[in-house]
C-alpha cells in the first residue's frame, strides 16, 4: 500500500522537495553567472573608452605635426566651450551639427561621431550632470562629450610639445569627475578643460583642493555609496578609476589622487 502511493506521487510530477532543489540550483547558477556578466559588460566599456582616447592621442599627433608642435587652449580645443555657458556639454542646441561655428581647432582631426562620449559616462552624466556649476535646470542632460583637455599643455604653461618634460606622465585628455569631492576638487565637468590649477597665474605647485580632478566611475562597484563623500573619507577605499591619454599617446587608468602628479608638464 505504502509503495503504491509512492509510485502514484511519482507519476503526478515533482515533489515539493525536488522542486525546491531545482529552484535553488537555478538561483545558485544565476548568482554565479550574473556578476561575471556584469564584469564582462564593464570590461567591454573599459575597452571602448580606451579606444576613444587612443584616437584622441592620434589626433594630437596629427594636429601638432601640422601646427608647429603647439597645443591649442584647452577651453577651445575640441569644442569652443568658453563662448556659450557652462551647460554647453549637455545642451543639444550647442551641438556641432547645429552650431558648426563652435568646432575647435582639434575637431577636424577628430570629427568622428561616437568617440567623444565614454559608454560609462552616458549613465553617470545623466545621473550627476546637474551638479556642475552654473547649471540651468531647463536644459536637458544629453552629453555631447565626456573628455577634457589638460590646461597645463596650452597657453601660459607648456604651449609646445618640446616643453613637456614628462610625456609619459602628462595627460592630454582625461575623464573628469562628475561631482565635487571636498578636500580634492571643487568643480566638475562643465567645459572642455581639466584644470588642476585655479588659473594661468597660479603656481604649478599649488596644493589641493584643485578645481577639477580625474573621475573614478569605471570599475567602481560601490559608486553610489562614494558619491558626496569627502576625499578623506574615500581615499583609502577601493574607489575605481577613469582613463586618460598621455602626451606620448599611451592610454592609462587614472585615479583622482593622481590628478596633480599626472597633469604637470
Ligand atoms: Zn548644465
Ligand atoms: Zn570612460
PDB file of C-alpha atoms and ligand atoms in Angstrom:
ATOM      1  CA  UNK A   1       0.000   0.000   0.000  1.00  0.00           C
ATOM      2  CA  UNK A   2       2.765   2.395   1.019  1.00  0.00           C
ATOM      3  CA  UNK A   3       4.822   1.600  -2.060  1.00  0.00           C
ATOM      4  CA  UNK A   4       1.785   2.065  -4.278  1.00  0.00           C
ATOM      5  CA  UNK A   5       1.261   5.607  -3.000  1.00  0.00           C
ATOM      6  CA  UNK A   6       4.903   6.499  -3.584  1.00  0.00           C
ATOM      7  CA  UNK A   7       4.632   5.346  -7.151  1.00  0.00           C
ATOM      8  CA  UNK A   8       1.484   7.370  -7.654  1.00  0.00           C
ATOM      9  CA  UNK A   9       3.070  10.584  -6.431  1.00  0.00           C
ATOM     10  CA  UNK A  10       5.998   9.949  -8.762  1.00  0.00           C
ATOM     11  CA  UNK A  11       3.599   9.736 -11.695  1.00  0.00           C
ATOM     12  CA  UNK A  12       1.933  13.020 -10.699  1.00  0.00           C
ATOM     13  CA  UNK A  13       5.127  15.014 -11.133  1.00  0.00           C
ATOM     14  CA  UNK A  14       7.806  16.534  -8.908  1.00  0.00           C
ATOM     15  CA  UNK A  15       7.562  16.530  -5.141  1.00  0.00           C
ATOM     16  CA  UNK A  16       7.857  19.819  -3.331  1.00  0.00           C
ATOM     17  CA  UNK A  17      11.376  18.915  -2.184  1.00  0.00           C
ATOM     18  CA  UNK A  18      12.513  18.201  -5.736  1.00  0.00           C
ATOM     19  CA  UNK A  19      11.049  21.476  -6.938  1.00  0.00           C
ATOM     20  CA  UNK A  20      12.838  23.390  -4.183  1.00  0.00           C
ATOM     21  CA  UNK A  21      16.125  21.698  -5.050  1.00  0.00           C
ATOM     22  CA  UNK A  22      15.733  22.639  -8.730  1.00  0.00           C
ATOM     23  CA  UNK A  23      14.841  26.239  -7.857  1.00  0.00           C
ATOM     24  CA  UNK A  24      17.794  26.621  -5.523  1.00  0.00           C
ATOM     25  CA  UNK A  25      20.177  25.193  -8.150  1.00  0.00           C
ATOM     26  CA  UNK A  26      18.886  27.715 -10.711  1.00  0.00           C
ATOM     27  CA  UNK A  27      19.249  30.514  -8.175  1.00  0.00           C
ATOM     28  CA  UNK A  28      22.785  29.397  -7.405  1.00  0.00           C
ATOM     29  CA  UNK A  29      23.706  29.315 -11.124  1.00  0.00           C
ATOM     30  CA  UNK A  30      22.275  32.810 -11.628  1.00  0.00           C
ATOM     31  CA  UNK A  31      24.176  34.086  -8.615  1.00  0.00           C
ATOM     32  CA  UNK A  32      27.378  32.702 -10.124  1.00  0.00           C
ATOM     33  CA  UNK A  33      26.695  33.931 -13.666  1.00  0.00           C
ATOM     34  CA  UNK A  34      25.240  37.404 -13.134  1.00  0.00           C
ATOM     35  CA  UNK A  35      28.268  39.100 -11.566  1.00  0.00           C
ATOM     36  CA  UNK A  36      30.528  37.709 -14.289  1.00  0.00           C
ATOM     37  CA  UNK A  37      28.113  39.042 -16.916  1.00  0.00           C
ATOM     38  CA  UNK A  38      28.282  42.446 -15.206  1.00  0.00           C
ATOM     39  CA  UNK A  39      32.053  42.186 -15.149  1.00  0.00           C
ATOM     40  CA  UNK A  40      32.174  41.358 -18.875  1.00  0.00           C
ATOM     41  CA  UNK A  41      29.963  44.374 -19.593  1.00  0.00           C
ATOM     42  CA  UNK A  42      32.226  46.619 -17.508  1.00  0.00           C
ATOM     43  CA  UNK A  43      35.292  45.282 -19.331  1.00  0.00           C
ATOM     44  CA  UNK A  44      33.672  46.000 -22.717  1.00  0.00           C
ATOM     45  CA  UNK A  45      33.005  49.589 -21.614  1.00  0.00           C
ATOM     46  CA  UNK A  46      36.617  49.972 -20.487  1.00  0.00           C
ATOM     47  CA  UNK A  47      37.835  48.818 -23.897  1.00  0.00           C
ATOM     48  CA  UNK A  48      35.523  51.221 -25.766  1.00  0.00           C
ATOM     49  CA  UNK A  49      36.575  54.149 -23.583  1.00  0.00           C
ATOM     50  CA  UNK A  50      40.289  53.406 -24.013  1.00  0.00           C
ATOM     51  CA  UNK A  51      39.812  53.149 -27.786  1.00  0.00           C
ATOM     52  CA  UNK A  52      38.162  56.584 -27.833  1.00  0.00           C
ATOM     53  CA  UNK A  53      41.135  58.057 -26.010  1.00  0.00           C
ATOM     54  CA  UNK A  54      43.607  56.301 -28.287  1.00  0.00           C
ATOM     55  CA  UNK A  55      42.012  58.199 -31.172  1.00  0.00           C
ATOM     56  CA  UNK A  56      42.446  61.434 -29.228  1.00  0.00           C
ATOM     57  CA  UNK A  57      46.136  60.563 -28.985  1.00  0.00           C
ATOM     58  CA  UNK A  58      46.422  60.018 -32.732  1.00  0.00           C
ATOM     59  CA  UNK A  59      44.622  63.299 -33.337  1.00  0.00           C
ATOM     60  CA  UNK A  60      47.158  65.135 -31.161  1.00  0.00           C
ATOM     61  CA  UNK A  61      49.973  63.657 -33.200  1.00  0.00           C
ATOM     62  CA  UNK A  62      48.476  64.892 -36.489  1.00  0.00           C
ATOM     63  CA  UNK A  63      47.478  68.276 -35.073  1.00  0.00           C
ATOM     64  CA  UNK A  64      50.892  69.011 -33.568  1.00  0.00           C
ATOM     65  CA  UNK A  65      52.679  67.971 -36.762  1.00  0.00           C
ATOM     66  CA  UNK A  66      50.673  70.497 -38.736  1.00  0.00           C
ATOM     67  CA  UNK A  67      50.658  73.278 -36.132  1.00  0.00           C
ATOM     68  CA  UNK A  68      54.272  73.913 -35.248  1.00  0.00           C
ATOM     69  CA  UNK A  69      54.131  71.466 -32.260  1.00  0.00           C
ATOM     70  CA  UNK A  70      51.912  73.956 -30.407  1.00  0.00           C
ATOM     71  CA  UNK A  71      48.947  72.894 -28.249  1.00  0.00           C
ATOM     72  CA  UNK A  72      45.625  74.744 -28.502  1.00  0.00           C
ATOM     73  CA  UNK A  73      43.938  76.281 -25.464  1.00  0.00           C
ATOM     74  CA  UNK A  74      42.086  73.559 -23.545  1.00  0.00           C
ATOM     75  CA  UNK A  75      38.803  75.507 -23.324  1.00  0.00           C
ATOM     76  CA  UNK A  76      38.582  75.861 -27.086  1.00  0.00           C
ATOM     77  CA  UNK A  77      40.427  72.715 -28.133  1.00  0.00           C
ATOM     78  CA  UNK A  78      37.725  70.432 -29.497  1.00  0.00           C
ATOM     79  CA  UNK A  79      34.564  72.406 -28.774  1.00  0.00           C
ATOM     80  CA  UNK A  80      34.695  76.134 -28.099  1.00  0.00           C
ATOM     81  CA  UNK A  81      33.274  75.925 -24.611  1.00  0.00           C
ATOM     82  CA  UNK A  82      34.082  79.426 -23.406  1.00  0.00           C
ATOM     83  CA  UNK A  83      31.575  81.027 -25.728  1.00  0.00           C
ATOM     84  CA  UNK A  84      28.191  79.795 -24.623  1.00  0.00           C
ATOM     85  CA  UNK A  85      27.758  78.943 -20.969  1.00  0.00           C
ATOM     86  CA  UNK A  86      28.505  76.025 -18.739  1.00  0.00           C
ATOM     87  CA  UNK A  87      25.702  73.746 -19.859  1.00  0.00           C
ATOM     88  CA  UNK A  88      27.103  73.518 -23.362  1.00  0.00           C
ATOM     89  CA  UNK A  89      28.456  69.992 -22.931  1.00  0.00           C
ATOM     90  CA  UNK A  90      24.945  68.607 -22.475  1.00  0.00           C
ATOM     91  CA  UNK A  91      22.878  71.147 -24.432  1.00  0.00           C
ATOM     92  CA  UNK A  92      21.613  69.908 -27.801  1.00  0.00           C
ATOM     93  CA  UNK A  93      21.290  73.482 -29.035  1.00  0.00           C
ATOM     94  CA  UNK A  94      25.082  73.776 -28.903  1.00  0.00           C
ATOM     95  CA  UNK A  95      25.943  70.509 -30.632  1.00  0.00           C
ATOM     96  CA  UNK A  96      28.181  70.907 -33.636  1.00  0.00           C
ATOM     97  CA  UNK A  97      25.558  69.757 -36.147  1.00  0.00           C
ATOM     98  CA  UNK A  98      23.505  72.815 -35.136  1.00  0.00           C
ATOM     99  CA  UNK A  99      26.419  75.121 -34.283  1.00  0.00           C
ATOM    100  CA  UNK A 100      29.377  74.239 -36.565  1.00  0.00           C
ATOM    101  CA  UNK A 101      30.959  77.583 -35.575  1.00  0.00           C
ATOM    102  CA  UNK A 102      31.667  76.066 -32.108  1.00  0.00           C
ATOM    103  CA  UNK A 103      34.126  73.496 -33.511  1.00  0.00           C
ATOM    104  CA  UNK A 104      37.616  73.923 -32.044  1.00  0.00           C
ATOM    105  CA  UNK A 105      40.960  73.503 -33.842  1.00  0.00           C
ATOM    106  CA  UNK A 106      41.253  69.786 -32.899  1.00  0.00           C
ATOM    107  CA  UNK A 107      37.816  68.978 -34.305  1.00  0.00           C
ATOM    108  CA  UNK A 108      38.840  68.485 -37.972  1.00  0.00           C
ATOM    109  CA  UNK A 109      41.185  65.707 -36.745  1.00  0.00           C
ATOM    110  CA  UNK A 110      38.551  64.045 -34.554  1.00  0.00           C
ATOM    111  CA  UNK A 111      35.345  64.590 -36.486  1.00  0.00           C
ATOM    112  CA  UNK A 112      34.118  61.070 -35.756  1.00  0.00           C
ATOM    113  CA  UNK A 113      30.733  60.629 -34.153  1.00  0.00           C
ATOM    114  CA  UNK A 114      30.588  58.370 -31.144  1.00  0.00           C
ATOM    115  CA  UNK A 115      34.144  58.667 -29.853  1.00  0.00           C
ATOM    116  CA  UNK A 116      33.585  61.717 -27.652  1.00  0.00           C
ATOM    117  CA  UNK A 117      31.394  60.017 -25.113  1.00  0.00           C
ATOM    118  CA  UNK A 118      32.515  57.244 -22.788  1.00  0.00           C
ATOM    119  CA  UNK A 119      29.857  54.477 -22.567  1.00  0.00           C
ATOM    120  CA  UNK A 120      30.135  54.515 -18.766  1.00  0.00           C
ATOM    121  CA  UNK A 121      29.680  58.269 -18.740  1.00  0.00           C
ATOM    122  CA  UNK A 122      26.339  58.120 -20.566  1.00  0.00           C
ATOM    123  CA  UNK A 123      24.625  56.975 -17.351  1.00  0.00           C
ATOM    124  CA  UNK A 124      26.873  58.922 -14.960  1.00  0.00           C
ATOM    125  CA  UNK A 125      26.325  62.147 -16.890  1.00  0.00           C
ATOM    126  CA  UNK A 126      22.540  61.774 -16.799  1.00  0.00           C
ATOM    127  CA  UNK A 127      22.591  60.923 -13.102  1.00  0.00           C
ATOM    128  CA  UNK A 128      25.032  63.550 -11.835  1.00  0.00           C
ATOM    129  CA  UNK A 129      25.275  66.090 -14.678  1.00  0.00           C
ATOM    130  CA  UNK A 130      23.103  68.627 -12.880  1.00  0.00           C
ATOM    131  CA  UNK A 131      25.848  69.048 -10.242  1.00  0.00           C
ATOM    132  CA  UNK A 132      28.066  71.267 -12.346  1.00  0.00           C
ATOM    133  CA  UNK A 133      28.376  74.991 -11.536  1.00  0.00           C
ATOM    134  CA  UNK A 134      26.112  77.372 -13.405  1.00  0.00           C
ATOM    135  CA  UNK A 135      23.737  74.571 -14.426  1.00  0.00           C
ATOM    136  CA  UNK A 136      20.447  75.643 -15.990  1.00  0.00           C
ATOM    137  CA  UNK A 137      17.833  73.025 -14.936  1.00  0.00           C
ATOM    138  CA  UNK A 138      15.744  73.796 -18.029  1.00  0.00           C
ATOM    139  CA  UNK A 139      18.398  72.331 -20.313  1.00  0.00           C
ATOM    140  CA  UNK A 140      18.103  68.527 -20.554  1.00  0.00           C
ATOM    141  CA  UNK A 141      21.237  66.476 -19.888  1.00  0.00           C
ATOM    142  CA  UNK A 142      22.192  64.927 -23.208  1.00  0.00           C
ATOM    143  CA  UNK A 143      26.002  64.821 -23.119  1.00  0.00           C
ATOM    144  CA  UNK A 144      27.932  65.555 -26.288  1.00  0.00           C
ATOM    145  CA  UNK A 145      31.389  64.778 -24.883  1.00  0.00           C
ATOM    146  CA  UNK A 146      32.974  63.496 -21.694  1.00  0.00           C
ATOM    147  CA  UNK A 147      36.714  64.010 -22.134  1.00  0.00           C
ATOM    148  CA  UNK A 148      38.574  67.184 -21.109  1.00  0.00           C
ATOM    149  CA  UNK A 149      41.985  68.534 -22.111  1.00  0.00           C
ATOM    150  CA  UNK A 150      44.802  69.304 -19.667  1.00  0.00           C
ATOM    151  CA  UNK A 151      45.001  73.139 -19.431  1.00  0.00           C
ATOM    152  CA  UNK A 152      48.689  72.911 -18.466  1.00  0.00           C
ATOM    153  CA  UNK A 153      49.573  71.988 -22.052  1.00  0.00           C
ATOM    154  CA  UNK A 154      48.108  75.163 -23.507  1.00  0.00           C
ATOM    155  CA  UNK A 155      48.949  78.882 -23.446  1.00  0.00           C
ATOM    156  CA  UNK A 156      50.693  80.091 -20.276  1.00  0.00           C
ATOM    157  CA  UNK A 157      52.195  76.680 -19.459  1.00  0.00           C
ATOM    158  CA  UNK A 158      53.820  74.109 -21.755  1.00  0.00           C
ATOM    159  CA  UNK A 159      52.420  75.530 -25.010  1.00  0.00           C
ATOM    160  CA  UNK A 160      54.795  73.458 -27.146  1.00  0.00           C
ATOM    161  CA  UNK A 161      55.295  69.697 -27.175  1.00  0.00           C
ATOM    162  CA  UNK A 162      59.061  70.179 -26.790  1.00  0.00           C
ATOM    163  CA  UNK A 163      58.431  71.793 -23.396  1.00  0.00           C
ATOM    164  CA  UNK A 164      56.640  68.754 -21.980  1.00  0.00           C
ATOM    165  CA  UNK A 165      59.411  67.150 -19.958  1.00  0.00           C
ATOM    166  CA  UNK A 166      57.481  64.064 -18.868  1.00  0.00           C
ATOM    167  CA  UNK A 167      55.366  62.988 -21.868  1.00  0.00           C
ATOM    168  CA  UNK A 168      54.575  59.608 -20.298  1.00  0.00           C
ATOM    169  CA  UNK A 169      53.198  61.278 -17.180  1.00  0.00           C
ATOM    170  CA  UNK A 170      51.436  64.342 -18.544  1.00  0.00           C
ATOM    171  CA  UNK A 171      47.920  63.647 -19.727  1.00  0.00           C
ATOM    172  CA  UNK A 172      46.452  65.152 -22.877  1.00  0.00           C
ATOM    173  CA  UNK A 173      42.726  64.313 -22.475  1.00  0.00           C
ATOM    174  CA  UNK A 174      41.111  62.610 -19.472  1.00  0.00           C
ATOM    175  CA  UNK A 175      37.778  61.801 -17.884  1.00  0.00           C
ATOM    176  CA  UNK A 176      36.750  64.370 -15.344  1.00  0.00           C
ATOM    177  CA  UNK A 177      34.789  63.756 -12.185  1.00  0.00           C
ATOM    178  CA  UNK A 178      31.054  64.477 -12.151  1.00  0.00           C
ATOM    179  CA  UNK A 179      30.648  65.569  -8.541  1.00  0.00           C
ATOM    180  CA  UNK A 180      32.665  67.712  -6.168  1.00  0.00           C
ATOM    181  CA  UNK A 181      34.933  65.869  -3.722  1.00  0.00           C
ATOM    182  CA  UNK A 182      35.553  68.136  -0.699  1.00  0.00           C
ATOM    183  CA  UNK A 183      39.273  68.222   0.024  1.00  0.00           C
ATOM    184  CA  UNK A 184      40.251  67.247  -3.511  1.00  0.00           C
ATOM    185  CA  UNK A 185      38.307  69.258  -6.079  1.00  0.00           C
ATOM    186  CA  UNK A 186      35.700  71.960  -6.225  1.00  0.00           C
ATOM    187  CA  UNK A 187      34.387  71.791  -9.786  1.00  0.00           C
ATOM    188  CA  UNK A 188      33.140  69.080 -12.106  1.00  0.00           C
ATOM    189  CA  UNK A 189      32.893  68.583 -15.855  1.00  0.00           C
ATOM    190  CA  UNK A 190      31.382  71.711 -17.395  1.00  0.00           C
ATOM    191  CA  UNK A 191      33.677  72.525 -20.297  1.00  0.00           C
ATOM    192  CA  UNK A 192      36.423  71.011 -22.413  1.00  0.00           C
ATOM    193  CA  UNK A 193      39.210  71.871 -19.951  1.00  0.00           C
ATOM    194  CA  UNK A 194      40.527  69.876 -16.981  1.00  0.00           C
ATOM    195  CA  UNK A 195      42.139  72.354 -14.589  1.00  0.00           C
ATOM    196  CA  UNK A 196      44.216  71.017 -11.727  1.00  0.00           C
ATOM    197  CA  UNK A 197      45.141  74.618 -11.071  1.00  0.00           C
ATOM    198  CA  UNK A 198      42.937  77.691 -10.490  1.00  0.00           C
ATOM    199  CA  UNK A 199      44.052  79.894 -13.357  1.00  0.00           C
ATOM    200  CA  UNK A 200      47.006  80.632 -15.523  1.00  0.00           C
ATOM    201  CA  UNK A 201      48.614  82.844 -12.862  1.00  0.00           C
ATOM    202  CA  UNK A 202      48.564  80.078 -10.206  1.00  0.00           C
ATOM    203  CA  UNK A 203      51.896  78.472  -9.365  1.00  0.00           C
ATOM    204  CA  UNK A 204      52.362  74.946 -10.699  1.00  0.00           C
ATOM    205  CA  UNK A 205      52.956  73.554  -7.224  1.00  0.00           C
ATOM    206  CA  UNK A 206      49.719  74.904  -5.736  1.00  0.00           C
ATOM    207  CA  UNK A 207      48.274  72.333  -3.300  1.00  0.00           C
ATOM    208  CA  UNK A 208      44.816  70.679  -3.425  1.00  0.00           C
ATOM    209  CA  UNK A 209      41.918  71.187  -3.470  1.00  0.00           C
ATOM    210  CA  UNK A 210      42.025  71.791  -7.207  1.00  0.00           C
ATOM    211  CA  UNK A 211      39.213  72.976  -9.404  1.00  0.00           C
ATOM    212  CA  UNK A 212      38.933  69.731 -11.398  1.00  0.00           C
ATOM    213  CA  UNK A 213      40.118  66.178 -10.818  1.00  0.00           C
ATOM    214  CA  UNK A 214      40.132  62.856 -12.640  1.00  0.00           C
ATOM    215  CA  UNK A 215      36.985  60.822 -12.102  1.00  0.00           C
ATOM    216  CA  UNK A 216      36.552  57.307 -10.674  1.00  0.00           C
ATOM    217  CA  UNK A 217      33.363  55.976 -12.241  1.00  0.00           C
ATOM    218  CA  UNK A 218      34.879  52.996 -14.070  1.00  0.00           C
ATOM    219  CA  UNK A 219      35.241  49.706 -12.165  1.00  0.00           C
ATOM    220  CA  UNK A 220      33.642  51.214  -9.081  1.00  0.00           C
ATOM    221  CA  UNK A 221      31.153  48.718  -7.611  1.00  0.00           C
ATOM    222  CA  UNK A 222      30.250  50.939  -4.642  1.00  0.00           C
ATOM    223  CA  UNK A 223      29.890  54.133  -6.648  1.00  0.00           C
ATOM    224  CA  UNK A 224      26.504  55.123  -5.142  1.00  0.00           C
ATOM    225  CA  UNK A 225      27.943  54.950  -1.620  1.00  0.00           C
ATOM    226  CA  UNK A 226      31.018  57.023  -2.520  1.00  0.00           C
ATOM    227  CA  UNK A 227      29.275  59.957  -4.191  1.00  0.00           C
ATOM    228  CA  UNK A 228      29.107  63.018  -1.952  1.00  0.00           C
ATOM    229  CA  UNK A 229      31.818  61.773   0.430  1.00  0.00           C
ATOM    230  CA  UNK A 230      34.898  63.843   1.180  1.00  0.00           C
ATOM    231  CA  UNK A 231      38.350  62.857  -0.021  1.00  0.00           C
ATOM    232  CA  UNK A 232      39.482  61.903   3.494  1.00  0.00           C
ATOM    233  CA  UNK A 233      36.539  59.500   3.751  1.00  0.00           C
ATOM    234  CA  UNK A 234      37.163  57.678   0.473  1.00  0.00           C
ATOM    235  CA  UNK A 235      40.845  57.901  -0.285  1.00  0.00           C
ATOM    236  CA  UNK A 236      41.705  54.610   1.423  1.00  0.00           C
ATOM    237  CA  UNK A 237      38.774  52.748  -0.162  1.00  0.00           C
ATOM    238  CA  UNK A 238      38.715  50.910  -3.489  1.00  0.00           C
ATOM    239  CA  UNK A 239      37.125  53.712  -5.467  1.00  0.00           C
ATOM    240  CA  UNK A 240      37.622  52.742  -9.127  1.00  0.00           C
ATOM    241  CA  UNK A 241      39.274  54.746 -11.878  1.00  0.00           C
ATOM    242  CA  UNK A 242      38.818  56.583 -15.148  1.00  0.00           C
ATOM    243  CA  UNK A 243      41.064  56.786 -18.214  1.00  0.00           C
ATOM    244  CA  UNK A 244      43.431  59.314 -19.759  1.00  0.00           C
ATOM    245  CA  UNK A 245      45.545  59.536 -22.898  1.00  0.00           C
ATOM    246  CA  UNK A 246      49.034  60.904 -22.286  1.00  0.00           C
ATOM    247  CA  UNK A 247      51.111  63.201 -24.462  1.00  0.00           C
ATOM    248  CA  UNK A 248      53.206  60.231 -25.651  1.00  0.00           C
ATOM    249  CA  UNK A 249      49.961  58.643 -26.972  1.00  0.00           C
ATOM    250  CA  UNK A 250      49.548  55.840 -24.422  1.00  0.00           C
ATOM    251  CA  UNK A 251      46.270  55.331 -22.567  1.00  0.00           C
ATOM    252  CA  UNK A 252      46.264  54.545 -18.859  1.00  0.00           C
ATOM    253  CA  UNK A 253      43.865  54.160 -15.935  1.00  0.00           C
ATOM    254  CA  UNK A 254      43.965  57.149 -13.570  1.00  0.00           C
ATOM    255  CA  UNK A 255      42.522  57.906 -10.130  1.00  0.00           C
ATOM    256  CA  UNK A 256      41.567  61.295  -8.611  1.00  0.00           C
ATOM    257  CA  UNK A 257      44.580  61.392  -6.290  1.00  0.00           C
ATOM    258  CA  UNK A 258      46.865  61.366  -9.344  1.00  0.00           C
ATOM    259  CA  UNK A 259      45.265  64.488 -10.820  1.00  0.00           C
ATOM    260  CA  UNK A 260      48.107  66.730  -9.640  1.00  0.00           C
ATOM    261  CA  UNK A 261      51.055  64.483 -10.405  1.00  0.00           C
ATOM    262  CA  UNK A 262      49.915  63.423 -13.853  1.00  0.00           C
ATOM    263  CA  UNK A 263      48.927  66.852 -15.155  1.00  0.00           C
ATOM    264  CA  UNK A 264      52.201  68.741 -14.637  1.00  0.00           C
ATOM    265  CA  UNK A 265      54.186  69.084 -17.871  1.00  0.00           C
TER     266      UNK A 265
HETATM  267 ZN1  LIG B   1      24.115  72.225 -17.073  1.00  0.00          ZN
HETATM  268 ZN1  LIG B   2      35.359  56.137 -19.753  1.00  0.00          ZN
END
